[in-house]
Short mmCIF file of C-alpha atoms in Angstrom, two decimals:
data_model
loop_
_atom_site.label_atom_id
_atom_site.label_comp_id
_atom_site.label_asym_id
_atom_site.label_seq_id
_atom_site.Cartn_x
_atom_site.Cartn_y
_atom_site.Cartn_z
CA MET A 1 -6.18 -4.34 -12.23
CA LYS A 2 -6.17 -6.62 -9.20
CA GLU A 3 -3.71 -5.86 -6.42
CA THR A 4 -2.66 -9.50 -6.53
CA ASN A 5 -1.13 -8.78 -9.95
CA LEU A 6 1.55 -6.74 -8.17
CA TYR A 7 2.65 -9.60 -5.96
CA GLU A 8 4.80 -11.56 -8.42
CA GLY A 9 7.03 -8.59 -9.23
CA VAL A 10 7.48 -7.71 -5.55
CA LYS A 11 8.20 -11.34 -4.66
CA LYS A 12 10.87 -11.66 -7.35
CA TYR A 13 12.49 -8.39 -6.28
CA PHE A 14 13.02 -9.39 -2.67
CA GLU A 15 13.92 -12.98 -3.49
CA SER A 16 16.68 -11.65 -5.76
CA LEU A 17 18.06 -9.89 -2.68
CA GLY A 18 18.07 -13.10 -0.65
CA PHE A 19 14.85 -12.59 1.31
CA LEU A 20 12.31 -15.24 2.21
CA VAL A 21 8.96 -13.90 0.95
CA ARG A 22 5.48 -14.76 2.19
CA ALA A 23 2.11 -13.21 1.30
CA GLU A 24 -0.87 -12.19 3.47
CA VAL A 25 0.74 -12.59 6.87
CA LYS A 26 -1.30 -11.13 9.74
CA ASP A 27 -3.01 -8.52 7.50
CA ILE A 28 0.26 -7.51 5.83
CA ASP A 29 0.15 -7.98 2.05
CA VAL A 30 3.77 -9.12 1.72
CA CYS A 31 6.44 -9.95 4.28
CA ALA A 32 10.10 -10.39 3.41
CA ILE A 33 12.58 -11.64 6.00
CA LYS A 34 16.36 -11.97 5.92
CA GLU A 35 18.18 -12.86 9.12
CA ASP A 36 16.64 -10.47 11.69
CA LEU A 37 15.40 -7.89 9.17
CA LEU A 38 11.62 -7.90 8.64
CA ILE A 39 10.19 -5.89 5.74
CA GLY A 40 6.50 -5.27 5.16
CA VAL A 41 4.99 -4.30 1.80
CA GLU A 42 1.52 -2.95 1.11
CA LEU A 43 0.14 -3.41 -2.41
CA LYS A 44 -2.30 -0.96 -3.98
CA ASN A 45 -3.33 0.15 -7.45
CA ASN A 46 -3.01 3.81 -6.49
CA LEU A 47 -0.97 5.84 -4.06
CA THR A 48 -3.64 7.08 -1.66
CA VAL A 49 -3.88 8.45 1.86
CA ASP A 50 -5.33 5.12 3.01
CA LEU A 51 -2.26 3.37 1.62
CA LEU A 52 0.05 5.73 3.51
CA VAL A 53 -1.91 5.11 6.69
CA GLN A 54 -1.58 1.35 6.19
CA GLY A 55 2.14 1.76 5.63
CA THR A 56 2.66 3.68 8.86
CA LEU A 57 0.62 1.11 10.78
CA ARG A 58 2.90 -1.65 9.47
CA GLN A 59 5.87 0.24 10.90
CA LYS A 60 4.69 -0.79 14.35
CA VAL A 61 5.81 -4.37 13.73
CA CYS A 62 8.16 -4.23 10.72
CA ASP A 63 11.70 -2.87 10.59
CA LEU A 64 11.14 -1.35 7.15
CA VAL A 65 7.98 -0.77 5.13
CA TYR A 66 7.46 -0.29 1.40
CA ILE A 67 4.38 0.61 -0.55
CA ALA A 68 4.10 -0.92 -4.01
CA VAL A 69 2.01 0.49 -6.86
CA PRO A 70 1.89 -0.13 -10.63
CA ARG A 71 4.51 1.79 -12.56
CA PRO A 72 2.76 4.82 -14.14
CA LYS A 73 2.47 4.53 -17.91
CA ARG A 74 3.46 8.18 -18.30
CA PHE A 75 5.99 8.50 -15.52
CA LYS A 76 7.59 11.93 -15.15
CA LYS A 77 10.00 13.16 -12.49
CA ASN A 78 8.21 16.46 -12.06
CA ARG A 79 7.47 18.66 -9.05
CA GLU A 80 4.44 16.62 -8.06
CA PHE A 81 6.52 13.44 -8.01
CA SER A 82 9.26 15.16 -5.98
CA ASN A 83 6.66 16.29 -3.44
CA THR A 84 5.32 12.74 -3.21
CA LEU A 85 8.81 11.41 -2.51
CA HIS A 86 9.27 14.08 0.15
CA LEU A 87 6.09 12.93 1.89
CA LEU A 88 7.22 9.31 1.76
CA ARG A 89 10.61 10.28 3.20
CA ARG A 90 8.89 12.13 6.04
CA LEU A 91 6.84 9.01 6.76
CA GLU A 92 9.98 6.85 6.41
CA LEU A 93 8.27 4.67 3.80
CA GLY A 94 9.87 3.09 0.76
CA LEU A 95 8.35 3.03 -2.72
CA LEU A 96 8.31 0.27 -5.32
CA PHE A 97 7.07 0.63 -8.89
CA VAL A 98 5.83 -2.66 -10.32
CA ASP A 99 5.83 -3.44 -14.04
CA VAL A 100 3.01 -5.98 -14.10
CA ASP A 101 3.59 -7.02 -17.72
CA LYS A 102 7.23 -7.88 -17.05
CA GLY A 103 6.61 -9.15 -13.53
CA MET A 104 9.35 -6.89 -12.16
CA ALA A 105 9.58 -4.35 -9.34
CA GLU A 106 11.90 -1.36 -9.13
CA GLU A 107 12.92 0.41 -5.95
CA ILE A 108 12.21 4.14 -6.33
CA LEU A 109 12.77 5.10 -2.71
CA GLU A 110 14.45 3.21 0.10
CA PRO A 111 12.83 3.56 3.53
CA ALA A 112 15.14 5.39 5.91
CA TYR A 113 15.14 7.49 9.06
CA PHE A 114 14.15 11.10 8.35
CA ASN A 115 16.19 13.69 10.22
CA LEU A 116 13.89 16.71 10.47
CA ASP A 117 16.51 18.93 12.13
CA LYS A 118 18.95 18.23 9.29
CA ALA A 119 16.27 18.97 6.69
CA ARG A 120 15.44 22.28 8.36
CA SER A 121 19.08 23.31 8.66
CA ALA A 122 19.44 22.83 4.89
CA LEU A 123 16.63 25.35 4.38
CA VAL A 124 17.66 27.87 7.03
CA ASN A 125 17.74 30.73 4.50
CA ARG A 126 14.22 29.94 3.33
CA ARG A 127 13.04 29.99 6.94
CA LYS A 128 14.69 33.38 7.48
CA ALA A 129 13.00 34.72 4.34
CA LEU A 130 9.64 33.42 5.57
CA LEU A 131 10.01 35.08 8.97
CA LYS A 132 11.19 38.30 7.33
CA GLU A 133 8.11 38.34 5.08
CA ILE A 134 5.77 37.78 8.04
CA LYS A 135 7.37 40.52 10.13
CA GLY A 136 7.45 42.87 7.14
CA ARG A 137 3.66 42.94 6.82
CA SER A 138 1.63 45.38 8.90
CA LEU A 139 -1.68 44.50 7.24
CA SER A 140 -3.52 41.20 6.87
CA LEU A 141 -5.17 41.52 3.48
CA ASN A 142 -4.66 38.11 1.90
CA GLN A 143 -7.16 35.28 2.17
CA GLY A 144 -5.76 31.84 2.90
CA GLY A 145 -6.09 29.41 0.00
CA SER A 146 -6.05 32.13 -2.65
CA SER A 147 -4.55 31.43 -6.06
CA ARG A 148 -4.23 33.38 -9.28
CA THR A 149 -4.92 36.61 -7.46
CA ARG A 150 -2.83 39.63 -6.55
CA LEU A 151 -1.35 39.15 -3.08
CA MET A 152 -0.25 41.77 -0.60
CA THR A 153 3.39 41.03 0.13
CA ALA A 154 5.72 42.89 2.45
CA TYR A 155 7.45 44.38 -0.59
CA ARG A 156 4.18 45.54 -2.18
CA GLU A 157 3.11 47.05 1.14
CA GLU A 158 6.38 48.95 1.43
CA SER A 159 6.03 50.15 -2.17
CA LEU A 160 2.53 51.44 -1.37
CA LYS A 161 3.94 53.30 1.61
CA ALA A 162 6.39 54.94 -0.78
CA VAL A 163 3.42 55.88 -2.98
CA ALA A 164 1.71 57.42 0.05
CA ILE A 165 4.79 59.50 0.81
CA LEU A 166 5.08 60.68 -2.78
CA LEU A 167 1.41 61.63 -2.90
CA GLU A 168 2.01 63.74 0.18
CA LYS A 169 5.40 65.21 -0.72
CA GLY A 170 5.36 65.27 -4.52
CA SER A 171 9.00 64.21 -4.82
CA VAL A 172 11.43 62.42 -2.50
CA ALA A 173 14.95 61.08 -2.37
CA PRO A 174 15.88 57.52 -1.32
CA LYS A 175 17.32 58.86 1.95
CA ASP A 176 13.89 60.28 2.80
CA LEU A 177 12.40 56.80 2.71
CA LYS A 178 15.24 55.43 4.81
CA GLU A 179 14.59 58.04 7.49
CA LEU A 180 10.98 56.85 7.63
CA GLY A 181 12.01 53.23 8.08
CA LEU A 182 11.54 52.10 4.47
CA LYS A 183 14.06 50.57 2.11
CA SER A 184 15.93 53.28 0.26
CA THR A 185 16.20 51.00 -2.79
CA ILE A 186 12.43 50.85 -3.37
CA LEU A 187 12.51 53.87 -5.67
CA ARG A 188 15.58 52.81 -7.61
CA ASP A 189 14.48 49.21 -8.09
CA ASN A 190 11.00 50.38 -9.16
CA TYR A 191 9.75 46.79 -9.36
CA TYR A 192 6.15 47.76 -10.12
CA GLY A 193 7.04 50.69 -12.38
CA TRP A 194 5.22 53.21 -10.17
CA PHE A 195 8.12 55.63 -9.75
CA LYS A 196 9.99 57.90 -12.14
CA LYS A 197 13.41 59.47 -11.70
CA ILE A 198 13.40 63.14 -12.67
CA ALA A 199 16.85 64.10 -11.41
CA ARG A 200 19.76 62.57 -9.59
CA GLY A 201 18.42 61.21 -6.31
CA THR A 202 14.92 62.59 -6.92
CA TYR A 203 11.83 60.54 -7.70
CA VAL A 204 8.15 61.24 -8.37
CA LEU A 205 5.14 59.07 -9.12
CA ASP A 206 4.69 57.97 -12.71
CA ASP A 207 1.17 59.17 -13.53
CA CYS A 208 0.95 56.63 -16.35
CA LYS A 209 1.03 53.83 -13.77
CA SER A 210 -1.52 55.26 -11.32
CA ASP A 211 -4.16 52.71 -12.32
CA ASP A 212 -1.91 49.94 -11.00
CA TYR A 213 -2.16 51.10 -7.39
CA GLU A 214 -5.59 52.74 -7.56
CA CYS A 215 -7.20 49.57 -6.16
CA TYR A 216 -5.14 50.12 -2.99
CA ARG A 217 -6.33 53.70 -2.55
CA ASP A 218 -7.88 53.04 0.89
CA TYR A 219 -4.67 51.51 2.21
CA ILE A 220 -2.57 54.29 0.73
CA SER A 221 -4.77 56.79 2.57
CA GLU A 222 -4.27 54.82 5.78
CA PHE A 223 -0.51 54.83 5.28
CA ARG A 224 -0.58 58.60 4.70
CA SER A 225 -2.38 59.09 8.01
CA VAL A 226 0.05 57.02 10.09
CA LEU A 227 3.41 57.75 8.46
CA PHE A 228 5.51 60.53 9.96
CA LEU A 229 5.98 62.67 6.86
CA MET A 230 8.82 65.11 6.54
#
């Protein structure tokens, strides 16, 4: 498909809003002007990094900038699409989907100022959780870019410390973990199924689950050597 096929739909869209529309003005694919408002539109067959770069360059001279692409044949509002809209919002770019067959354009996203401080304040709890996870790790065992692999989280690390204590002591109570600086709920929650309650307030390791933490044997040994055991 030629990019020129997108022009008619974009032209009709802005003309319906009372804009004067002109094409190929000083390297800008489409310009729309109404009173003192100047809008630039970049036309492309695909939403690419180059297109985003072009859009941000047009912001130097235009009040608002849209990027226009053909409407996807199998359009779904999924996570990938939401992430794309987030990126466009961050760049303060608008998005138009063009139905070439009908010669019509639809505004998917209006270009607007992006308030980063406001966006961060809305996710303050997620930020706190991120910082808590970072501070909760004493080891750096994960490799950046990993996927579909078992990761060492702060919770897993703390659970392994509980395993180290149980290997040393045989049985412990939640208060024993708390005195050593661990969460007392680790044993009760038993997220990984490594622990077994044998009496009220008393836990031991579940031997049937030992294979699950065997791969961390070296780290468990390290924890045993540094923890102050009762």
